[in-house]
Amino acid sequence: MKIAVTGKGGVGKTTFAATLARLYAEEGKTVLAADVDPDANLGLALGFSQEELDEIVPITKMRKLVQERTGASDDNKFYKLNPKVDDIPDTYSKVKNGVKLLTLGTVDTANSGCVCPEHVILKRIINHLVLRSNDVVILDMEAGLEHLGRGTTEGMDQFVVVIEPGARSIQTYRNVKRLAEGLGVKQVRVVANKVRDEEDEAFIRSEIPQEDLLGFVHYNKEVIDADRRGCSPYDFSPEAVEEIKAIKNKME
Protein backbone atom coordinates (compact mmCIF):
# COMPACT_ATOMS: atom_id res chain seq x y z
CA MET A 1 0.00 0.00 0.00
CA LYS A 2 1.42 3.38 -1.06
CA ILE A 3 -0.31 6.45 0.38
CA ALA A 4 0.48 10.16 -0.08
CA VAL A 5 -1.09 12.44 2.53
CA THR A 6 -1.32 16.16 1.83
CA GLY A 7 -3.23 19.25 2.93
CA LYS A 8 -2.65 22.85 3.93
CA GLY A 9 -0.69 23.62 7.08
CA GLY A 10 -2.42 23.03 10.41
CA VAL A 11 -5.23 20.75 9.23
CA GLY A 12 -3.85 17.64 10.96
CA LYS A 13 -2.40 15.71 8.02
CA THR A 14 0.64 14.66 10.06
CA THR A 15 -1.61 13.38 12.86
CA PHE A 16 -3.53 11.34 10.30
CA ALA A 17 -0.39 10.05 8.54
CA ALA A 18 1.30 9.05 11.80
CA THR A 19 -1.76 7.29 13.21
CA LEU A 20 -2.28 5.44 9.93
CA ALA A 21 1.37 4.32 10.00
CA ARG A 22 1.08 3.01 13.54
CA LEU A 23 -2.15 1.16 12.73
CA TYR A 24 -0.38 -0.70 9.91
CA ALA A 25 2.61 -1.40 12.17
CA GLU A 26 0.28 -2.80 14.83
CA GLU A 27 -0.95 -5.30 12.23
CA GLY A 28 2.62 -6.52 11.79
CA LYS A 29 3.18 -4.76 8.46
CA THR A 30 6.59 -3.32 7.56
CA VAL A 31 5.87 0.41 7.50
CA LEU A 32 8.03 3.23 6.20
CA ALA A 33 6.80 6.76 6.90
CA ALA A 34 8.59 9.41 4.87
CA ASP A 35 8.46 13.03 6.03
CA VAL A 36 8.52 15.11 2.86
CA ASP A 37 7.06 18.26 4.46
CA PRO A 38 9.52 21.19 4.81
CA ASP A 39 7.98 21.76 8.27
CA ALA A 40 8.98 18.26 9.35
CA ASN A 41 7.20 17.05 12.49
CA LEU A 42 6.08 13.54 11.59
CA GLY A 43 8.59 12.10 14.06
CA LEU A 44 6.89 13.65 17.10
CA ALA A 45 3.52 12.34 15.92
CA LEU A 46 5.01 8.84 15.63
CA GLY A 47 6.30 8.95 19.21
CA PHE A 48 9.94 10.01 18.81
CA SER A 49 11.29 12.31 21.52
CA GLN A 50 12.71 15.69 20.57
CA GLU A 51 16.14 14.48 21.64
CA GLU A 52 15.90 11.53 19.23
CA LEU A 53 14.78 13.79 16.41
CA ASP A 54 17.61 16.23 17.01
CA GLU A 55 20.00 13.44 15.99
CA ILE A 56 18.30 12.94 12.59
CA VAL A 57 19.76 14.84 9.63
CA PRO A 58 17.37 15.18 6.66
CA ILE A 59 18.65 13.45 3.53
CA THR A 60 18.72 16.68 1.50
CA LYS A 61 21.04 18.21 4.13
CA MET A 62 23.59 15.38 3.84
CA ARG A 63 25.88 17.24 1.49
CA LYS A 64 28.53 14.52 1.35
CA LEU A 65 25.94 11.83 0.56
CA VAL A 66 24.36 13.97 -2.17
CA GLN A 67 27.75 14.64 -3.72
CA GLU A 68 28.80 10.97 -3.57
CA ARG A 69 25.57 9.71 -5.15
CA THR A 70 25.16 12.38 -7.83
CA GLY A 71 28.82 13.10 -8.57
CA ALA A 72 28.17 16.84 -8.16
CA SER A 73 30.59 19.13 -6.32
CA ASP A 74 31.73 22.72 -6.23
CA ASP A 75 34.22 21.88 -8.96
CA ASN A 76 31.93 19.61 -11.00
CA LYS A 77 28.59 20.94 -12.20
CA PHE A 78 27.68 17.71 -14.02
CA TYR A 79 25.68 15.17 -12.02
CA LYS A 80 23.88 11.86 -12.39
CA LEU A 81 20.14 11.96 -13.03
CA ASN A 82 19.67 8.40 -11.72
CA PRO A 83 21.83 8.10 -8.57
CA LYS A 84 21.76 4.96 -6.43
CA VAL A 85 19.17 5.38 -3.65
CA ASP A 86 17.82 1.87 -2.97
CA ASP A 87 19.88 1.49 0.24
CA ILE A 88 18.92 4.89 1.68
CA PRO A 89 15.55 3.99 3.30
CA ASP A 90 17.02 1.18 5.40
CA THR A 91 20.35 2.86 6.11
CA TYR A 92 19.07 6.28 7.15
CA SER A 93 15.65 5.56 8.66
CA LYS A 94 15.04 5.41 12.43
CA VAL A 95 12.50 3.04 14.00
CA LYS A 96 9.91 3.87 16.66
CA ASN A 97 6.77 1.96 17.61
CA GLY A 98 7.30 -0.38 14.67
CA VAL A 99 7.47 2.42 12.08
CA LYS A 100 10.60 3.34 10.11
CA LEU A 101 10.87 7.13 9.81
CA LEU A 102 12.80 8.61 6.88
CA THR A 103 13.19 12.38 6.97
CA LEU A 104 13.78 13.62 3.45
CA GLY A 105 13.77 17.34 4.17
CA THR A 106 13.42 20.14 1.68
CA VAL A 107 15.77 22.01 -0.62
CA ASP A 108 16.81 25.41 0.67
CA THR A 109 17.25 27.70 -2.33
CA ALA A 110 18.34 30.80 -0.40
CA ASN A 111 21.97 31.68 -1.18
CA SER A 112 22.76 28.06 -1.97
CA GLY A 113 23.61 28.18 -5.67
CA CYS A 114 22.50 25.27 -7.83
CA VAL A 115 20.30 22.86 -5.89
CA CYS A 116 19.59 20.49 -8.78
CA PRO A 117 21.49 17.52 -7.24
CA GLU A 118 19.39 17.76 -4.06
CA HIS A 119 16.21 17.81 -6.14
CA VAL A 120 17.40 14.73 -8.04
CA ILE A 121 18.07 12.80 -4.82
CA LEU A 122 14.70 13.79 -3.36
CA LYS A 123 12.74 12.77 -6.44
CA ARG A 124 14.68 9.51 -6.89
CA ILE A 125 14.07 8.44 -3.29
CA ILE A 126 10.33 9.13 -3.56
CA ASN A 127 10.25 7.26 -6.85
CA HIS A 128 12.02 4.28 -5.27
CA LEU A 129 9.67 4.22 -2.28
CA VAL A 130 6.57 4.33 -4.46
CA LEU A 131 7.57 2.06 -7.32
CA ARG A 132 10.03 -0.41 -5.82
CA SER A 133 9.48 -0.72 -2.08
CA ASN A 134 7.43 -3.68 -0.84
CA ASP A 135 6.66 -1.94 2.44
CA VAL A 136 3.57 0.01 3.39
CA VAL A 137 4.76 3.50 2.44
CA ILE A 138 3.14 6.65 3.79
CA LEU A 139 4.36 9.98 2.47
CA ASP A 140 3.61 13.01 4.65
CA MET A 141 3.66 15.66 1.93
CA GLU A 142 3.43 19.41 1.74
CA ALA A 143 0.36 20.80 0.00
CA GLY A 144 0.42 20.04 -3.71
CA LEU A 145 2.06 17.30 -5.76
CA GLU A 146 5.13 19.17 -6.99
CA HIS A 147 7.47 16.49 -5.61
CA LEU A 148 5.88 13.84 -7.78
CA GLY A 149 6.12 13.10 -11.49
CA ARG A 150 4.04 11.00 -13.83
CA GLY A 151 6.04 7.83 -13.26
CA THR A 152 5.79 8.13 -9.49
CA THR A 153 2.08 8.84 -9.35
CA GLU A 154 1.33 5.69 -11.31
CA GLY A 155 2.63 3.67 -8.35
CA MET A 156 0.44 5.35 -5.72
CA ASP A 157 -2.56 3.51 -4.32
CA GLN A 158 -4.08 6.50 -2.54
CA PHE A 159 -3.83 10.28 -2.58
CA VAL A 160 -5.46 11.61 0.57
CA VAL A 161 -6.08 15.31 1.20
CA VAL A 162 -6.73 16.13 4.86
CA ILE A 163 -9.03 19.13 5.23
CA GLU A 164 -10.88 20.97 7.98
CA PRO A 165 -14.33 22.60 7.73
CA GLY A 166 -13.40 25.84 6.00
CA ALA A 167 -13.30 27.49 2.58
CA ARG A 168 -9.47 27.70 2.41
CA SER A 169 -9.12 24.03 3.14
CA ILE A 170 -11.67 23.15 0.46
CA GLN A 171 -9.69 25.33 -1.97
CA THR A 172 -6.53 23.35 -1.19
CA TYR A 173 -8.36 20.10 -1.96
CA ARG A 174 -9.51 21.48 -5.32
CA ASN A 175 -6.01 22.70 -6.18
CA VAL A 176 -4.49 19.32 -5.33
CA LYS A 177 -7.15 17.55 -7.38
CA ARG A 178 -6.41 19.83 -10.35
CA LEU A 179 -2.68 19.15 -10.08
CA ALA A 180 -3.33 15.43 -9.71
CA GLU A 181 -5.43 15.30 -12.85
CA GLY A 182 -2.53 16.89 -14.74
CA LEU A 183 -0.30 14.05 -13.53
CA GLY A 184 -2.78 11.36 -14.50
CA VAL A 185 -3.94 10.55 -10.97
CA LYS A 186 -7.42 9.09 -11.25
CA GLN A 187 -8.65 9.65 -7.71
CA VAL A 188 -7.92 12.08 -4.89
CA ARG A 189 -9.76 11.26 -1.69
CA VAL A 190 -10.53 13.38 1.37
CA VAL A 191 -10.41 13.01 5.14
CA ALA A 192 -12.19 15.76 7.06
CA ASN A 193 -10.44 16.53 10.37
CA LYS A 194 -11.32 18.75 13.36
CA VAL A 195 -15.02 18.26 12.64
CA ARG A 196 -17.05 19.69 15.55
CA ASP A 197 -20.68 18.90 14.88
CA GLU A 198 -23.37 17.98 12.35
CA GLU A 199 -23.19 21.46 10.82
CA ASP A 200 -19.52 20.90 9.99
CA GLU A 201 -20.31 17.48 8.55
CA ALA A 202 -23.07 18.96 6.38
CA PHE A 203 -20.70 21.67 5.11
CA ILE A 204 -18.09 19.08 4.13
CA ARG A 205 -20.67 16.90 2.37
CA SER A 206 -21.93 19.91 0.42
CA GLU A 207 -18.42 20.73 -0.87
CA ILE A 208 -16.80 17.31 -1.37
CA PRO A 209 -18.18 14.72 -3.82
CA GLN A 210 -19.46 11.67 -1.97
CA GLU A 211 -17.13 9.33 -3.87
CA ASP A 212 -14.10 11.34 -2.70
CA LEU A 213 -15.00 11.53 1.01
CA LEU A 214 -13.37 8.84 3.15
CA GLY A 215 -14.73 9.98 6.49
CA PHE A 216 -14.52 12.32 9.48
CA VAL A 217 -12.13 12.71 12.38
CA HIS A 218 -13.86 14.82 14.99
CA TYR A 219 -12.34 17.61 17.05
CA ASN A 220 -10.64 15.94 19.95
CA LYS A 221 -9.10 17.54 23.05
CA GLU A 222 -6.92 14.48 23.64
CA VAL A 223 -5.23 15.01 20.27
CA ILE A 224 -4.60 18.66 21.19
CA ASP A 225 -3.12 17.56 24.53
CA ALA A 226 -0.84 15.06 22.79
CA ASP A 227 0.44 17.77 20.45
CA ARG A 228 1.04 20.13 23.39
CA ARG A 229 3.17 17.45 25.07
CA GLY A 230 5.00 16.55 21.86
CA CYS A 231 3.62 13.00 21.99
CA SER A 232 1.97 10.63 19.55
CA PRO A 233 -1.83 11.07 19.36
CA TYR A 234 -2.01 7.30 18.90
CA ASP A 235 -1.12 6.91 22.58
CA PHE A 236 -3.51 9.57 23.83
CA SER A 237 -6.80 9.30 21.95
CA PRO A 238 -8.50 5.93 21.47
CA GLU A 239 -11.46 7.73 19.87
CA ALA A 240 -9.34 9.35 17.14
CA VAL A 241 -7.53 6.06 16.53
CA GLU A 242 -10.85 4.25 16.02
CA GLU A 243 -12.08 6.92 13.59
CA ILE A 244 -8.87 6.70 11.58
CA LYS A 245 -9.02 2.91 11.67
CA ALA A 246 -12.49 3.08 10.08
CA ILE A 247 -11.10 5.38 7.38
CA LYS A 248 -8.20 2.98 6.82
CA ASN A 249 -10.63 0.10 6.32
CA LYS A 250 -12.55 2.15 3.75
CA MET A 251 -9.33 3.03 1.94
CA GLU A 252 -8.50 -0.65 1.59
Tab-separated table of C-alpha atoms in Angstrom:
chain	number	residue	atom	x	y	z
A	1	MET	CA	0.000	0.000	0.000
A	2	LYS	CA	1.416	3.383	-1.064
A	3	ILE	CA	-0.312	6.455	0.379
A	4	ALA	CA	0.481	10.158	-0.082
A	5	VAL	CA	-1.087	12.445	2.530
A	6	THR	CA	-1.322	16.160	1.828
A	7	GLY	CA	-3.231	19.246	2.934
A	8	LYS	CA	-2.649	22.846	3.932
A	9	GLY	CA	-0.692	23.619	7.081
A	10	GLY	CA	-2.416	23.033	10.410
A	11	VAL	CA	-5.229	20.750	9.231
A	12	GLY	CA	-3.847	17.645	10.955
A	13	LYS	CA	-2.396	15.711	8.020
A	14	THR	CA	0.638	14.662	10.062
A	15	THR	CA	-1.606	13.377	12.863
A	16	PHE	CA	-3.528	11.337	10.300
A	17	ALA	CA	-0.388	10.051	8.539
A	18	ALA	CA	1.304	9.048	11.801
A	19	THR	CA	-1.761	7.292	13.208
A	20	LEU	CA	-2.276	5.436	9.935
A	21	ALA	CA	1.365	4.317	10.003
A	22	ARG	CA	1.076	3.008	13.544
A	23	LEU	CA	-2.146	1.158	12.729
A	24	TYR	CA	-0.380	-0.704	9.914
A	25	ALA	CA	2.605	-1.403	12.173
A	26	GLU	CA	0.276	-2.801	14.831
A	27	GLU	CA	-0.953	-5.295	12.230
A	28	GLY	CA	2.617	-6.517	11.788
A	29	LYS	CA	3.183	-4.758	8.465
A	30	THR	CA	6.586	-3.317	7.563
A	31	VAL	CA	5.869	0.409	7.497
A	32	LEU	CA	8.028	3.232	6.203
A	33	ALA	CA	6.801	6.758	6.902
A	34	ALA	CA	8.593	9.414	4.872
A	35	ASP	CA	8.464	13.029	6.028
A	36	VAL	CA	8.519	15.112	2.855
A	37	ASP	CA	7.065	18.257	4.457
A	38	PRO	CA	9.518	21.193	4.815
A	39	ASP	CA	7.979	21.756	8.267
A	40	ALA	CA	8.982	18.260	9.349
A	41	ASN	CA	7.203	17.049	12.492
A	42	LEU	CA	6.076	13.539	11.592
A	43	GLY	CA	8.591	12.105	14.064
A	44	LEU	CA	6.894	13.647	17.103
A	45	ALA	CA	3.518	12.337	15.925
A	46	LEU	CA	5.015	8.838	15.635
A	47	GLY	CA	6.298	8.953	19.208
A	48	PHE	CA	9.937	10.010	18.814
A	49	SER	CA	11.291	12.309	21.518
A	50	GLN	CA	12.707	15.693	20.567
A	51	GLU	CA	16.142	14.477	21.637
A	52	GLU	CA	15.904	11.527	19.233
A	53	LEU	CA	14.778	13.789	16.413
A	54	ASP	CA	17.613	16.231	17.009
A	55	GLU	CA	19.996	13.437	15.988
A	56	ILE	CA	18.302	12.936	12.590
A	57	VAL	CA	19.759	14.839	9.634
A	58	PRO	CA	17.369	15.182	6.660
A	59	ILE	CA	18.650	13.453	3.529
A	60	THR	CA	18.720	16.676	1.500
A	61	LYS	CA	21.042	18.209	4.125
A	62	MET	CA	23.590	15.383	3.843
A	63	ARG	CA	25.882	17.243	1.488
A	64	LYS	CA	28.530	14.521	1.351
A	65	LEU	CA	25.942	11.833	0.558
A	66	VAL	CA	24.361	13.967	-2.171
A	67	GLN	CA	27.753	14.637	-3.716
A	68	GLU	CA	28.799	10.973	-3.574
A	69	ARG	CA	25.571	9.707	-5.147
A	70	THR	CA	25.160	12.378	-7.828
A	71	GLY	CA	28.817	13.104	-8.569
A	72	ALA	CA	28.171	16.839	-8.161
A	73	SER	CA	30.590	19.126	-6.320
A	74	ASP	CA	31.728	22.724	-6.235
A	75	ASP	CA	34.224	21.877	-8.959
A	76	ASN	CA	31.933	19.610	-11.005
A	77	LYS	CA	28.587	20.935	-12.196
A	78	PHE	CA	27.683	17.712	-14.021
A	79	TYR	CA	25.682	15.166	-12.024
A	80	LYS	CA	23.879	11.858	-12.389
A	81	LEU	CA	20.143	11.958	-13.028
A	82	ASN	CA	19.667	8.402	-11.716
A	83	PRO	CA	21.825	8.101	-8.572
A	84	LYS	CA	21.757	4.956	-6.434
A	85	VAL	CA	19.165	5.377	-3.648
A	86	ASP	CA	17.818	1.869	-2.967
A	87	ASP	CA	19.877	1.494	0.239
A	88	ILE	CA	18.920	4.892	1.679
A	89	PRO	CA	15.553	3.990	3.298
A	90	ASP	CA	17.018	1.175	5.403
A	91	THR	CA	20.349	2.863	6.109
A	92	TYR	CA	19.074	6.280	7.150
A	93	SER	CA	15.654	5.557	8.662
A	94	LYS	CA	15.036	5.411	12.426
A	95	VAL	CA	12.501	3.037	14.003
A	96	LYS	CA	9.914	3.873	16.662
A	97	ASN	CA	6.769	1.955	17.608
A	98	GLY	CA	7.298	-0.383	14.672
A	99	VAL	CA	7.473	2.417	12.080
A	100	LYS	CA	10.597	3.343	10.108
A	101	LEU	CA	10.874	7.128	9.807
A	102	LEU	CA	12.795	8.607	6.882
A	103	THR	CA	13.190	12.379	6.974
A	104	LEU	CA	13.782	13.621	3.447
A	105	GLY	CA	13.771	17.343	4.174
A	106	THR	CA	13.419	20.136	1.682
A	107	VAL	CA	15.768	22.005	-0.625
A	108	ASP	CA	16.810	25.413	0.667
A	109	THR	CA	17.252	27.700	-2.331
A	110	ALA	CA	18.336	30.803	-0.401
A	111	ASN	CA	21.968	31.679	-1.176
A	112	SER	CA	22.762	28.062	-1.970
A	113	GLY	CA	23.614	28.179	-5.670
A	114	CYS	CA	22.499	25.269	-7.827
A	115	VAL	CA	20.296	22.858	-5.890
A	116	CYS	CA	19.585	20.491	-8.784
A	117	PRO	CA	21.488	17.524	-7.244
A	118	GLU	CA	19.391	17.758	-4.058
A	119	HIS	CA	16.208	17.811	-6.141
A	120	VAL	CA	17.396	14.731	-8.044
A	121	ILE	CA	18.074	12.798	-4.819
A	122	LEU	CA	14.695	13.787	-3.358
A	123	LYS	CA	12.739	12.765	-6.437
A	124	ARG	CA	14.676	9.511	-6.886
A	125	ILE	CA	14.073	8.444	-3.289
A	126	ILE	CA	10.331	9.131	-3.558
A	127	ASN	CA	10.251	7.256	-6.854
A	128	HIS	CA	12.021	4.281	-5.269
A	129	LEU	CA	9.667	4.216	-2.281
A	130	VAL	CA	6.572	4.327	-4.456
A	131	LEU	CA	7.569	2.060	-7.323
A	132	ARG	CA	10.028	-0.410	-5.817
A	133	SER	CA	9.477	-0.722	-2.083
A	134	ASN	CA	7.434	-3.681	-0.844
A	135	ASP	CA	6.661	-1.937	2.439
A	136	VAL	CA	3.572	0.009	3.386
A	137	VAL	CA	4.763	3.500	2.438
A	138	ILE	CA	3.135	6.648	3.794
A	139	LEU	CA	4.355	9.984	2.465
A	140	ASP	CA	3.608	13.011	4.647
A	141	MET	CA	3.659	15.662	1.928
A	142	GLU	CA	3.431	19.411	1.740
A	143	ALA	CA	0.357	20.795	0.000
A	144	GLY	CA	0.423	20.040	-3.713
A	145	LEU	CA	2.063	17.304	-5.761
A	146	GLU	CA	5.129	19.168	-6.988
A	147	HIS	CA	7.470	16.487	-5.608
A	148	LEU	CA	5.883	13.836	-7.779
A	149	GLY	CA	6.118	13.099	-11.490
A	150	ARG	CA	4.041	11.005	-13.827
A	151	GLY	CA	6.045	7.825	-13.263
A	152	THR	CA	5.791	8.132	-9.494
A	153	THR	CA	2.079	8.843	-9.346
A	154	GLU	CA	1.331	5.685	-11.306
A	155	GLY	CA	2.628	3.673	-8.350
A	156	MET	CA	0.442	5.353	-5.723
A	157	ASP	CA	-2.559	3.511	-4.322
A	158	GLN	CA	-4.083	6.495	-2.543
A	159	PHE	CA	-3.830	10.276	-2.576
A	160	VAL	CA	-5.464	11.612	0.571
A	161	VAL	CA	-6.085	15.308	1.202
A	162	VAL	CA	-6.735	16.129	4.858
A	163	ILE	CA	-9.029	19.125	5.228
A	164	GLU	CA	-10.877	20.970	7.978
A	165	PRO	CA	-14.326	22.601	7.733
A	166	GLY	CA	-13.396	25.840	5.997
A	167	ALA	CA	-13.298	27.485	2.575
A	168	ARG	CA	-9.471	27.705	2.411
A	169	SER	CA	-9.118	24.027	3.141
A	170	ILE	CA	-11.667	23.155	0.458
A	171	GLN	CA	-9.692	25.328	-1.974
A	172	THR	CA	-6.529	23.349	-1.187
A	173	TYR	CA	-8.358	20.102	-1.961
A	174	ARG	CA	-9.512	21.482	-5.321
A	175	ASN	CA	-6.011	22.702	-6.179
A	176	VAL	CA	-4.486	19.321	-5.333
A	177	LYS	CA	-7.147	17.548	-7.381
A	178	ARG	CA	-6.411	19.828	-10.346
A	179	LEU	CA	-2.677	19.149	-10.078
A	180	ALA	CA	-3.328	15.429	-9.706
A	181	GLU	CA	-5.426	15.297	-12.853
A	182	GLY	CA	-2.535	16.887	-14.739
A	183	LEU	CA	-0.300	14.047	-13.532
A	184	GLY	CA	-2.778	11.363	-14.503
A	185	VAL	CA	-3.943	10.547	-10.972
A	186	LYS	CA	-7.416	9.091	-11.254
A	187	GLN	CA	-8.650	9.654	-7.705
A	188	VAL	CA	-7.922	12.082	-4.890
A	189	ARG	CA	-9.760	11.263	-1.688
A	190	VAL	CA	-10.526	13.380	1.366
A	191	VAL	CA	-10.407	13.009	5.139
A	192	ALA	CA	-12.185	15.762	7.063
A	193	ASN	CA	-10.437	16.529	10.366
A	194	LYS	CA	-11.318	18.748	13.361
A	195	VAL	CA	-15.021	18.261	12.642
A	196	ARG	CA	-17.048	19.686	15.548
A	197	ASP	CA	-20.677	18.905	14.875
A	198	GLU	CA	-23.365	17.978	12.350
A	199	GLU	CA	-23.192	21.457	10.822
A	200	ASP	CA	-19.517	20.904	9.994
A	201	GLU	CA	-20.312	17.484	8.548
A	202	ALA	CA	-23.074	18.964	6.378
A	203	PHE	CA	-20.697	21.670	5.112
A	204	ILE	CA	-18.088	19.078	4.130
A	205	ARG	CA	-20.665	16.899	2.370
A	206	SER	CA	-21.934	19.912	0.424
A	207	GLU	CA	-18.423	20.734	-0.867
A	208	ILE	CA	-16.801	17.309	-1.366
A	209	PRO	CA	-18.178	14.725	-3.818
A	210	GLN	CA	-19.460	11.667	-1.968
A	211	GLU	CA	-17.131	9.329	-3.871
A	212	ASP	CA	-14.095	11.340	-2.697
A	213	LEU	CA	-15.002	11.535	1.011
A	214	LEU	CA	-13.373	8.835	3.150
A	215	GLY	CA	-14.732	9.983	6.493
A	216	PHE	CA	-14.517	12.315	9.483
A	217	VAL	CA	-12.126	12.707	12.379
A	218	HIS	CA	-13.855	14.816	14.991
A	219	TYR	CA	-12.341	17.614	17.053
A	220	ASN	CA	-10.638	15.941	19.951
A	221	LYS	CA	-9.099	17.540	23.047
A	222	GLU	CA	-6.925	14.478	23.639
A	223	VAL	CA	-5.231	15.007	20.266
A	224	ILE	CA	-4.596	18.658	21.193
A	225	ASP	CA	-3.122	17.557	24.535
A	226	ALA	CA	-0.840	15.056	22.791
A	227	ASP	CA	0.435	17.767	20.454
A	228	ARG	CA	1.038	20.126	23.391
A	229	ARG	CA	3.174	17.454	25.069
A	230	GLY	CA	5.003	16.550	21.864
A	231	CYS	CA	3.618	13.003	21.990
A	232	SER	CA	1.974	10.628	19.555
A	233	PRO	CA	-1.829	11.072	19.358
A	234	TYR	CA	-2.008	7.299	18.895
A	235	ASP	CA	-1.115	6.911	22.581
A	236	PHE	CA	-3.512	9.573	23.829
A	237	SER	CA	-6.800	9.303	21.946
A	238	PRO	CA	-8.496	5.926	21.467
A	239	GLU	CA	-11.459	7.734	19.873
A	240	ALA	CA	-9.339	9.354	17.144
A	241	VAL	CA	-7.534	6.061	16.530
A	242	GLU	CA	-10.853	4.253	16.019
A	243	GLU	CA	-12.081	6.918	13.593
A	244	ILE	CA	-8.867	6.700	11.576
A	245	LYS	CA	-9.021	2.906	11.671
A	246	ALA	CA	-12.488	3.084	10.084
A	247	ILE	CA	-11.105	5.385	7.383
A	248	LYS	CA	-8.197	2.980	6.819
A	249	ASN	CA	-10.631	0.105	6.318
A	250	LYS	CA	-12.554	2.148	3.752
A	251	MET	CA	-9.327	3.031	1.935
A	252	GLU	CA	-8.502	-0.652	1.587
